[in-house]
Amino acid sequence: MDILRGERLSEFSDEAANYTSSIDSDKFLVSPTIKINKAHILMLVKKGIIDQREGFSCIKALEEIPKEMEMDPKLEDVHMNVEALVVKEVGENIGGQLNLAKSRNDQVATAIRMTLREFILDISSAIIRLREAILQKCKEHLDTVMPGYTHLQHAQPVTLAHHLLAHHDSLMRDEERLTGVYERVNLSPMGACALATTGFEIDRVMVSELLGFDGLVENSIDAVSTRDFAVEAISNLAILMTDLSRFAEELIFWSSHEFSIVEMPDEYASTSSIMPQKKNPVVVELVRAKTSNVYGNLLASLSILKALPYSYNLDLQELTHHIWDACQTALSTLDIFAHMLKKMKFNTKRLLELAQSEMSTATELADTIVRELGIPFRTAHRIVGLLVRRALADDKSLDRVVKEDLDGIVKATTRKGIHIPNEAKQKALDTIENVKIRSVRGGPSPKEVARMLKQRSNALKNYNWVSKKREALKISHDRLAEEISKLKEVVDV
Amino acid sequence: MDILRGERLSEFSDEAANYTSSIDSDKFLVSPTIKINKAHILMLVKKGIIDQREGFSCIKALEEIPKEMEMDPKLEDVHMNVEALVVKEVGENIGGQLNLAKSRNDQVATAIRMTLREFILDISSAIIRLREAILQKCKEHLDTVMPGYTHLQHAQPVTLAHHLLAHHDSLMRDEERLTGVYERVNLSPMGACALATTGFEIDRVMVSELLGFDGLVENSIDAVSTRDFAVEAISNLAILMTDLSRFAEELIFWSSHEFSIVEMPDEYASTSSIMPQKKNPVVVELVRAKTSNVYGNLLASLSILKALPYSYNLDLQELTHHIWDACQTALSTLDIFAHMLKKMKFNTKRLLELAQSEMSTATELADTIVRELGIPFRTAHRIVGLLVRRALADDKSLDRVVKEDLDGIVKATTRKGIHIPNEAKQKALDTIENVKIRSVRGGPSPKEVARMLKQRSNALKNYNWVSKKREALKISHDRLAEEISKLKEVVDV
Amino acid sequence: MDILRGERLSEFSDEAANYTSSIDSDKFLVSPTIKINKAHILMLVKKGIIDQREGFSCIKALEEIPKEMEMDPKLEDVHMNVEALVVKEVGENIGGQLNLAKSRNDQVATAIRMTLREFILDISSAIIRLREAILQKCKEHLDTVMPGYTHLQHAQPVTLAHHLLAHHDSLMRDEERLTGVYERVNLSPMGACALATTGFEIDRVMVSELLGFDGLVENSIDAVSTRDFAVEAISNLAILMTDLSRFAEELIFWSSHEFSIVEMPDEYASTSSIMPQKKNPVVVELVRAKTSNVYGNLLASLSILKALPYSYNLDLQELTHHIWDACQTALSTLDIFAHMLKKMKFNTKRLLELAQSEMSTATELADTIVRELGIPFRTAHRIVGLLVRRALADDKSLDRVVKEDLDGIVKATTRKGIHIPNEAKQKALDTIENVKIRSVRGGPSPKEVARMLKQRSNALKNYNWVSKKREALKISHDRLAEEISKLKEVVDV
Amino acid sequence: MDILRGERLSEFSDEAANYTSSIDSDKFLVSPTIKINKAHILMLVKKGIIDQREGFSCIKALEEIPKEMEMDPKLEDVHMNVEALVVKEVGENIGGQLNLAKSRNDQVATAIRMTLREFILDISSAIIRLREAILQKCKEHLDTVMPGYTHLQHAQPVTLAHHLLAHHDSLMRDEERLTGVYERVNLSPMGACALATTGFEIDRVMVSELLGFDGLVENSIDAVSTRDFAVEAISNLAILMTDLSRFAEELIFWSSHEFSIVEMPDEYASTSSIMPQKKNPVVVELVRAKTSNVYGNLLASLSILKALPYSYNLDLQELTHHIWDACQTALSTLDIFAHMLKKMKFNTKRLLELAQSEMSTATELADTIVRELGIPFRTAHRIVGLLVRRALADDKSLDRVVKEDLDGIVKATTRKGIHIPNEAKQKALDTIENVKIRSVRGGPSPKEVARMLKQRSNALKNYNWVSKKREALKISHDRLAEEISKLKEVVDV
């Protein structure tokens, strides 16, 4: 007989069993579910609610369940599969206590939080590794001058280190956000039972601590109803992937023939089944595309929760796989991005050539006019605009029209016979010089970027958030094992 | 050696192979890919581009590939796996011709369209079956009076048949939309090759016809770049699921204790692991939740395509699994909905009781005042509003305040001593009568609903869109087989 | 006193009035709402439900309402504002009949459909104009050879006409889809009243015809509940915008210094407030960004409808502005795109230079090896891969390694001393020749593209869907005016 | 002449000006833009980059700009409009310095952050007020027993205070999340200029402090490229709205005739234009629907950012109005929800009646069997399942079948003649008793809920995050004013 439906309902149709089964996404929950059961039984024993020997038998049976256990969809989910295995092992007389003073509603919320916190730690570590890879590239390219782009047009010269560091800094915030999520994830719903706790005198705090949580989701209705923590996690992963997609897009452009800025490592490129000359940046294309998948995960999750009355509804089950999808996508993307980046080759010669080919020193030229002639910026901006127009019309370089036409235009505009020293003109038009003098806080000058790099490198050296969290989890893990050992001793006597 | 990368690129990393592999969603493409290869080879033979014997050997090798073939992720996708199997079977000298004058880019677009058209036909059939199930329920409940709701408040009495028919009619449009999609799906990209067709004198129309397409996606760049047909299909499935979610939502609260309107069949309900009395409408909950998944599929697909330059980019690969997800969700939901609906029991007594319990005849009362007293509707609306307010304040029924207060209020409002005959009052306040007199086109009166039912039933009887499409596909399928037989004969001689 | 709340409810709070008011999006509904009222009153008169003179007074009052009428948010929406104006004009004794046998629920659904059908016709016309602009550019660039891209890498040479035509063809389908939507939009809900029709013997078909509809949304519950037609429209606009965003993306990087393929017209570009040399392709950037806005409209609309029980709920009101937003975005984008495209200048010299600069003739070289030496494609693909690798390693052109190394590699690979005639080699490596020989249906050869162009141009010349629809609307519009004239005559007597 | 395009570009088309203008969403940026200009000019003066008198003239002109200033769309945005006004006031010779060493790119990012931080503070305050309103209701309903729902089915009895507190607690986390966002919002991009800082020796920290920021977005490319802070804010508002939508959905159900649990205040309900008896919970319907609008804002924002190369692109402009939309929706929803909730009346009699009407004590009965008979939970669960089935089949109450059948079933199941004392049975079946004994941490017992209430009330009393942040902003605001006064004195001398 079906341990769950018992005598209450006639048999579930196969079709309904398949339609409603959560077995696929529950594979991420096997290990935490077993652990929760162990902690829960231990608590029941310690509180004198169930017998020591029976409790220990249950725990022993739980410990024998393989992590890769086969699940029967007819039993709906991991929770009933685990219970069925225990009952099979030790009989219903003992195993039938497993669900005393708990429910699938609190248990699944707890298990999801346990798996998600591991993912958050893994993803945080992966962000750190990618940041390290970026900083390494920055160190190699402190002096690599390149065009800075706005609107995909050359704007002003910067360096590759400066540019890559911008990506690093957005990852810094992505990681920071995850630490906030972790705080709201690592809270225990256990003991909320179906929604109203229980009449048995359980100890929710004990279970929470044995499972490594930092506190409770206190109100029991809230505990089983909310998935805000999951949506928050997914939305932060969506932002992370968005940041990566922007970097990926640049790499796609940069590996085009027209840009020729970057050479993708062979190991991360593919060719064509028909065009033998092709070398396609497939990995970064998929970084871009998989970002959209995470948007899908986010939107689906929000839409599942919208207008869902309290407390537990089965709709929540459909949200779970979106968490795993988003986490796996983020994790694998971060990893491959870091490996790939390390092997990428940037064409520094081409970058300088590009930086010098357009008129990206025009701003500095306008600034120089302001400084040298004491005329307002907007007037200088207009004067340079005129030079640019003339350069384009006559197909001349900016340098040449400056030499030929600047003084005349200044005179015509300001009606004063004032001149800019040639040296100042030259400096303004020198791409490398343009970069050097932008030594303001956060600017592209190699000196300032070197300072920022050092500061970030030191921060990474001192980074220990993940290891501290892992240590805390380890301590609670060990304590649970120890308590079980103690129980074993007591029982064995 | 890697048949694809050949001598061009050094080896793909395992990580990149896993990250970029489309093997999972390609399992839906095995059968069409094999068929496309057969049709393509046949065309090459007929056009004299490859040798008859060699062509036939390829086709024979293709026919031996099992539909459940194992795929190696290192070979990236189904296309290279199929080619590798053929080469293994007949050697590269012959099998190496398989990709002559075609590419993965046109082939995958073609295969997706072939699988999707089957899904559309299956889903259309499933819609028809659900519509039949609804019409059957309508027939049983022509006279089942129930409260019609607006804002989830009782508005005016209708019948269950009338209400269910509204859901039927939205499914009618859902199906209609799919026939439009089918027209744009069932077009052949084959022969576009990578993006620019080929210098070989292939016959795109011949291949298209052998594969059952109704025409070409003519421009070869368009043919490999577009996935509009897929997004269109998914968006229509999102609308379909939305319609089902609205029906599902009603069934969820109709099966609540408070409504007690419907009894879910045991086979489609589950109980609780902790609360033995529970009977949860889990299937309809998941219909609701899975709707959000399709929104996720839709949004991810749109976002993948947004701002994607022409022609083929690997991003398109990530779109494919969203098509299959959406199709499978829609198909399984339609099927289970039809089966479940057939076994649902509606509580007709409760429905009538609810219809009579609130003041849902108030509109008819106002209309009657207009008719009987010749005063304008807005005034009558206000008079009835006053009656309602008094009924609520004094906790009386509408019937009673009509009897006690109507004449007085009319007098006070109109300053005329006019009366409504008692019979007219009674009729206006009679719930069943209210339904009967609403016999306007599309209204709830049993007579009018019966007329609509008959019209819809006849339409379903004459429905043959799916069978006609299937027949057309069958004819082309047979023709391909026949052509291969003929080739066999020629070769065997 | 509040004409709507009458005696039923005490006063609405200002806060609630503001929160729930739909005045903003109702400005699109003023004109259809007035027209619906006229047709409805006319029908009531003709059916003898209201007095001729009173009916005519209402109609006259309706005709005096200015299209830009001021709306009072306290009256919730356009419907109550119109009624209030009429009542103010002709008194409640007459104007109070305006809402007899109808409701805001059917009226708003009807008005939305009337405005939306106009938008669909406008958008379809705008698509046609953009298609014309594209075809014009195609005509100018039949022989403009350019690199065809896959994965943003040079793949095979095509022509600009061939490439632009791909965009044209996707717009062709976008327009086709809208004609399907129109069929489902142009159906009349009028007469459904709140949800259950009415006890008055109204004629729904008469109203439908007077308003230019092609039929009814028959079931009255369906008529007021569904917004599937709106979501369908928005989703098709989302696909349309997606197609435009892909074109826009290409224009953004084609106007970069690195590509230098296109020169944006000054009128559609902006400069920088700080960098005087900048010329930013701002319009196409916003085409790209506004596409996302339509995704937001689509998703919000779906999410509003999800799990919304029948029949009318106020949630539907929040959907309406998403329709107008999406329509306005699509319409303005199509218009500006067409105008901008006409003035764009493509750099044909640069395009040819790019087409010749990479090894995009490699496929044709492999095909030639197949043809000339009778070896299988996969082997030829590998031979060319080897040549490409050598060219890259030694920094030589493909032409040169073909000359120097091809025969040797063929010999090493096939172990046969076979040769390809020099003429065939030359032809294979000639970019322009590559384009010419791809004359397969849908291919880039100027001849084939010219054929396609002619076919599309003819199709546009014969295009009359919009004008036919507009004519049908005009006829019904005139008939309504005529019927009102007749009534005037009768009344004036 | 156009101050912006100057001599560089010929005139912008009207169409392009309208298409690209951000005037609408810029109205939120007027005040911060003026302030930024003042702080920037002050810094330039203090750093000796511009003349004191000229600087002061600019500041004076800035102070005269009205907050409701008219903006000309031809000038593209608020930045150029402000500059134009200043130039108009003091001439280009002085006003033309306004954009020296800054750009629209850093300025707009800064202004958005300044407006957003105000919204975050306002929204946080509104959350606090709604939490207070909920806690007040909780205090009134500590003993109001109601059915706790899972799957919208009666599960176990809880109290209204317990249930409402669950909503409070989710708002607690919503507020917590916003404090994290604030940290990442309140950082200054100023001084990044277009993307590469400037050659002038500006002081970014001084400007940051004068504007009340807590630090810099240091890397200048990052500073103008990122909008992660905005998406983070919107995603948190989407979660907040989701939480409110769940509460709203319950209130919609609860105000139905069938539930009759809550009476909406008239001021927050509307009636029907046709059905005079209707009282529609329109505000909560719109809370539900507007939640979807915020999803639209979120998705559109993510999709705008996806794959957007660094640094500034005009796409970012389209993201801005989504921020304001989401903030305004959240703010107005929180406010109206709090006001409405205060006036809602809960029907305590009906709640108790519902709690007692179904078999929601079944879990406690099973627990009692476990306790009293020492049999395992799963067996007890099955026994109660059998009782439930019998009660349903025979249409008896659970009380009655317990009395009649429990002992027999226990005997049949356990094959032991064991009995449960009548008193224990009675207690298990008593709804109010069920609630009382669930006094575990977070459970529904009035004592435990009172404890939680007290803790939350105290927390609110001590809440000062918003006031501390406002104070910090006030201090910097005053300092800016003071510095300007000082400059005035110097200049006036």
Coordinates of N, CA, C and O in Angstrom, one line a residue, chain C residues 372-444:
Chain C
E372 N 36.8 18.5 -58.9 CA 37.9 18.3 -59.8 C 38.6 17.0 -59.5 O 39.0 16.3 -60.5
L373 N 38.7 16.6 -58.3 CA 39.4 15.4 -57.9 C 38.6 14.2 -57.6 O 39.1 13.1 -57.4
G374 N 37.3 14.4 -57.4 CA 36.4 13.3 -57.1 C 36.7 12.7 -55.8 O 36.4 11.5 -55.5
I375 N 37.2 13.5 -54.8 CA 37.3 13.0 -53.5 C 36.2 13.5 -52.6 O 35.5 14.5 -53.0
P376 N 35.9 12.8 -51.5 CA 34.7 13.2 -50.7 C 34.9 14.5 -50.1 O 36.0 15.0 -49.8
F377 N 33.7 15.2 -49.8 CA 33.7 16.5 -49.2 C 34.5 16.6 -47.9 O 35.3 17.5 -47.7
R378 N 34.3 15.6 -47.0 CA 34.9 15.7 -45.7 C 36.4 15.7 -45.9 O 37.1 16.4 -45.1
T379 N 37.0 15.0 -46.8 CA 38.4 14.9 -47.1 C 38.9 16.3 -47.6 O 39.9 16.8 -47.2
A380 N 38.1 16.8 -48.5 CA 38.4 18.1 -49.1 C 38.4 19.2 -48.0 O 39.3 20.1 -48.0
H381 N 37.4 19.1 -47.1 CA 37.3 20.0 -46.0 C 38.5 20.0 -45.2 O 39.1 21.0 -44.7
R382 N 39.1 18.8 -45.0 CA 40.2 18.6 -44.1 C 41.5 19.2 -44.8 O 42.3 19.9 -44.2
I383 N 41.6 19.0 -46.1 CA 42.7 19.5 -46.9 C 42.7 21.0 -46.8 O 43.8 21.6 -46.6
V384 N 41.6 21.6 -47.0 CA 41.5 23.1 -47.0 C 41.8 23.6 -45.5 O 42.5 24.6 -45.4
G385 N 41.3 22.8 -44.5 CA 41.7 23.2 -43.2 C 43.2 23.3 -42.9 O 43.7 24.2 -42.3
L386 N 43.9 22.3 -43.5 CA 45.3 22.3 -43.4 C 46.0 23.5 -44.1 O 46.9 24.1 -43.6
L387 N 45.4 23.8 -45.3 CA 45.9 25.0 -46.0 C 45.7 26.3 -45.2 O 46.6 27.1 -45.1
V388 N 44.5 26.4 -44.6 CA 44.2 27.6 -43.7 C 45.2 27.7 -42.6 O 45.7 28.7 -42.3
R389 N 45.4 26.5 -42.0 CA 46.3 26.5 -40.8 C 47.7 27.0 -41.2 O 48.4 27.8 -40.5
R390 N 48.2 26.5 -42.4 CA 49.5 26.9 -42.8 C 49.5 28.4 -43.2 O 50.5 29.1 -42.8
A391 N 48.5 28.9 -43.8 CA 48.4 30.3 -44.1 C 48.5 31.2 -42.9 O 49.2 32.1 -42.9
L392 N 47.8 30.8 -41.9 CA 47.8 31.5 -40.6 C 49.2 31.5 -40.0 O 49.7 32.5 -39.5
A393 N 49.7 30.2 -39.9 CA 51.0 30.1 -39.2 C 52.1 30.9 -39.9 O 52.9 31.5 -39.3
D394 N 52.0 30.9 -41.3 CA 53.1 31.6 -42.0 C 52.7 33.0 -42.4 O 53.5 33.6 -43.1
D395 N 51.6 33.4 -42.0 CA 51.1 34.7 -42.3 C 51.1 35.0 -43.8 O 51.6 36.0 -44.3
K396 N 50.5 34.0 -44.5 CA 50.4 34.1 -46.0 C 48.9 34.2 -46.4 O 48.1 33.8 -45.6
S397 N 48.7 34.6 -47.6 CA 47.3 34.6 -48.1 C 46.9 33.2 -48.5 O 47.8 32.3 -48.7
L398 N 45.6 32.9 -48.5 CA 45.1 31.6 -48.9 C 45.5 31.4 -50.4 O 45.9 30.2 -50.7
D399 N 45.5 32.4 -51.2 CA 45.9 32.2 -52.6 C 47.3 31.7 -52.7 O 47.6 30.8 -53.5
R400 N 48.1 32.2 -51.9 CA 49.5 31.8 -52.0 C 49.8 30.4 -51.5 O 50.5 29.6 -52.2
V401 N 49.1 30.0 -50.4 CA 49.4 28.6 -50.0 C 48.7 27.6 -50.9 O 49.2 26.5 -51.1
V402 N 47.6 28.1 -51.6 CA 47.0 27.2 -52.6 C 48.0 26.9 -53.7 O 48.3 25.8 -54.1
K403 N 48.6 28.0 -54.1 CA 49.6 27.9 -55.2 C 50.8 27.0 -54.8 O 51.2 26.1 -55.4
E404 N 51.3 27.3 -53.6 CA 52.5 26.7 -53.1 C 52.3 25.2 -52.6 O 53.1 24.3 -52.8
D405 N 51.1 25.0 -51.9 CA 51.1 23.8 -51.1 C 49.9 22.8 -51.4 O 49.9 21.7 -51.0
L406 N 48.9 23.3 -52.2 CA 47.8 22.5 -52.4 C 48.1 21.1 -53.0 O 47.7 20.1 -52.4
D407 N 48.9 21.1 -54.1 CA 49.1 19.8 -54.7 C 49.8 18.8 -53.8 O 49.5 17.7 -53.7
G408 N 50.8 19.4 -53.0 CA 51.5 18.5 -52.1 C 50.6 17.9 -51.0 O 50.7 16.7 -50.7
I409 N 49.7 18.7 -50.5 CA 48.8 18.2 -49.5 C 47.9 17.2 -50.0 O 47.6 16.2 -49.4
V410 N 47.4 17.5 -51.2 CA 46.4 16.5 -51.9 C 47.2 15.2 -52.0 O 46.6 14.1 -51.7
K411 N 48.4 15.3 -52.5 CA 49.1 14.0 -52.7 C 49.3 13.3 -51.4 O 49.1 12.1 -51.3
A412 N 49.7 14.0 -50.4 CA 50.0 13.4 -49.1 C 48.7 12.8 -48.5 O 48.7 11.7 -47.9
T413 N 47.6 13.4 -48.7 CA 46.3 13.0 -48.1 C 45.7 11.8 -48.9 O 45.2 10.8 -48.4
T414 N 45.7 11.9 -50.3 CA 45.0 10.9 -51.1 C 46.0 9.9 -51.6 O 45.6 8.9 -52.2
R415 N 47.2 10.2 -51.5 CA 48.3 9.3 -52.0 C 48.1 9.1 -53.5 O 48.4 8.0 -54.1
K416 N 47.6 10.1 -54.2 CA 47.4 10.0 -55.6 C 48.0 11.3 -56.2 O 47.9 12.4 -55.6
G417 N 48.7 11.2 -57.4 CA 49.2 12.4 -58.0 C 48.2 13.1 -58.9 O 48.3 13.0 -60.1
I418 N 47.2 13.7 -58.3 CA 46.2 14.3 -59.1 C 46.3 15.8 -58.9 O 46.8 16.3 -57.9
H419 N 45.9 16.6 -59.9 CA 46.1 18.0 -59.9 C 44.8 18.7 -60.3 O 44.0 18.2 -61.0
I420 N 44.7 19.9 -59.7 CA 43.6 20.8 -60.1 C 44.1 21.8 -61.1 O 45.1 22.5 -60.8
P421 N 43.4 22.0 -62.2 CA 43.8 23.0 -63.1 C 43.9 24.4 -62.5 O 43.0 24.7 -61.7
N422 N 44.8 25.2 -62.9 CA 45.0 26.5 -62.3 C 43.8 27.4 -62.5 O 43.4 28.1 -61.6
E423 N 43.1 27.2 -63.6 CA 41.9 28.0 -63.8 C 40.9 27.7 -62.8 O 40.2 28.7 -62.3
A424 N 40.7 26.5 -62.5 CA 39.7 26.1 -61.5 C 40.1 26.7 -60.1 O 39.2 27.2 -59.4
K425 N 41.3 26.6 -59.8 CA 41.8 27.1 -58.5 C 41.5 28.6 -58.5 O 41.0 29.1 -57.5
Q426 N 41.8 29.3 -59.5 CA 41.7 30.8 -59.6 C 40.2 31.1 -59.4 O 39.9 32.0 -58.6
K427 N 39.4 30.4 -60.1 CA 37.9 30.7 -60.0 C 37.4 30.4 -58.6 O 36.6 31.2 -58.0
A428 N 37.9 29.4 -58.0 CA 37.5 29.1 -56.6 C 37.9 30.2 -55.6 O 37.1 30.4 -54.7
L429 N 39.0 30.8 -55.9 CA 39.5 31.8 -54.9 C 39.0 33.2 -55.2 O 39.3 34.1 -54.5
D430 N 38.3 33.4 -56.3 CA 37.8 34.7 -56.7 C 36.5 35.0 -56.0 O 35.5 34.4 -56.2
T431 N 36.6 36.1 -55.2 CA 35.4 36.4 -54.3 C 34.2 36.7 -55.1 O 33.1 36.2 -54.9
I432 N 34.3 37.5 -56.2 CA 33.2 37.9 -57.0 C 32.6 36.6 -57.7 O 31.4 36.4 -57.8
E433 N 33.5 35.8 -58.2 CA 33.1 34.6 -58.9 C 32.3 33.7 -57.9 O 31.3 33.1 -58.3
N434 N 32.8 33.6 -56.7 CA 32.1 32.9 -55.6 C 30.7 33.2 -55.5 O 29.8 32.4 -55.3
V435 N 30.4 34.5 -55.5 CA 29.0 35.0 -55.4 C 28.2 34.6 -56.6 O 27.1 34.1 -56.5
K436 N 28.8 34.8 -57.8 CA 28.1 34.6 -59.1 C 27.6 33.2 -59.2 O 26.5 32.9 -59.7
I437 N 28.5 32.2 -58.8 CA 28.1 30.8 -59.1 C 27.1 30.3 -58.1 O 26.5 29.3 -58.3
R438 N 26.8 31.1 -57.0 CA 25.8 30.7 -56.0 C 24.4 31.2 -56.5 O 23.8 32.0 -55.9
S439 N 24.0 30.6 -57.6 CA 22.8 31.0 -58.2 C 21.6 30.1 -57.9 O 20.5 30.1 -58.6
V440 N 21.8 29.2 -57.0 CA 20.7 28.3 -56.5 C 19.6 29.2 -56.0 O 19.8 30.3 -55.6
R441 N 18.4 28.7 -56.0 CA 17.2 29.4 -55.5 C 17.5 30.0 -54.1 O 18.0 29.3 -53.2
G442 N 17.4 31.3 -54.0 CA 17.6 32.0 -52.7 C 19.0 32.4 -52.4 O 19.4 32.9 -51.4
G443 N 19.9 32.1 -53.4 CA 21.3 32.4 -53.2 C 21.8 33.8 -53.6 O 20.9 34.6 -54.0
P444 N 23.0 34.1 -53.3 CA 23.5 35.5 -53.5 C 23.8 36.0 -54.9 O 24.0 37.2 -55.0

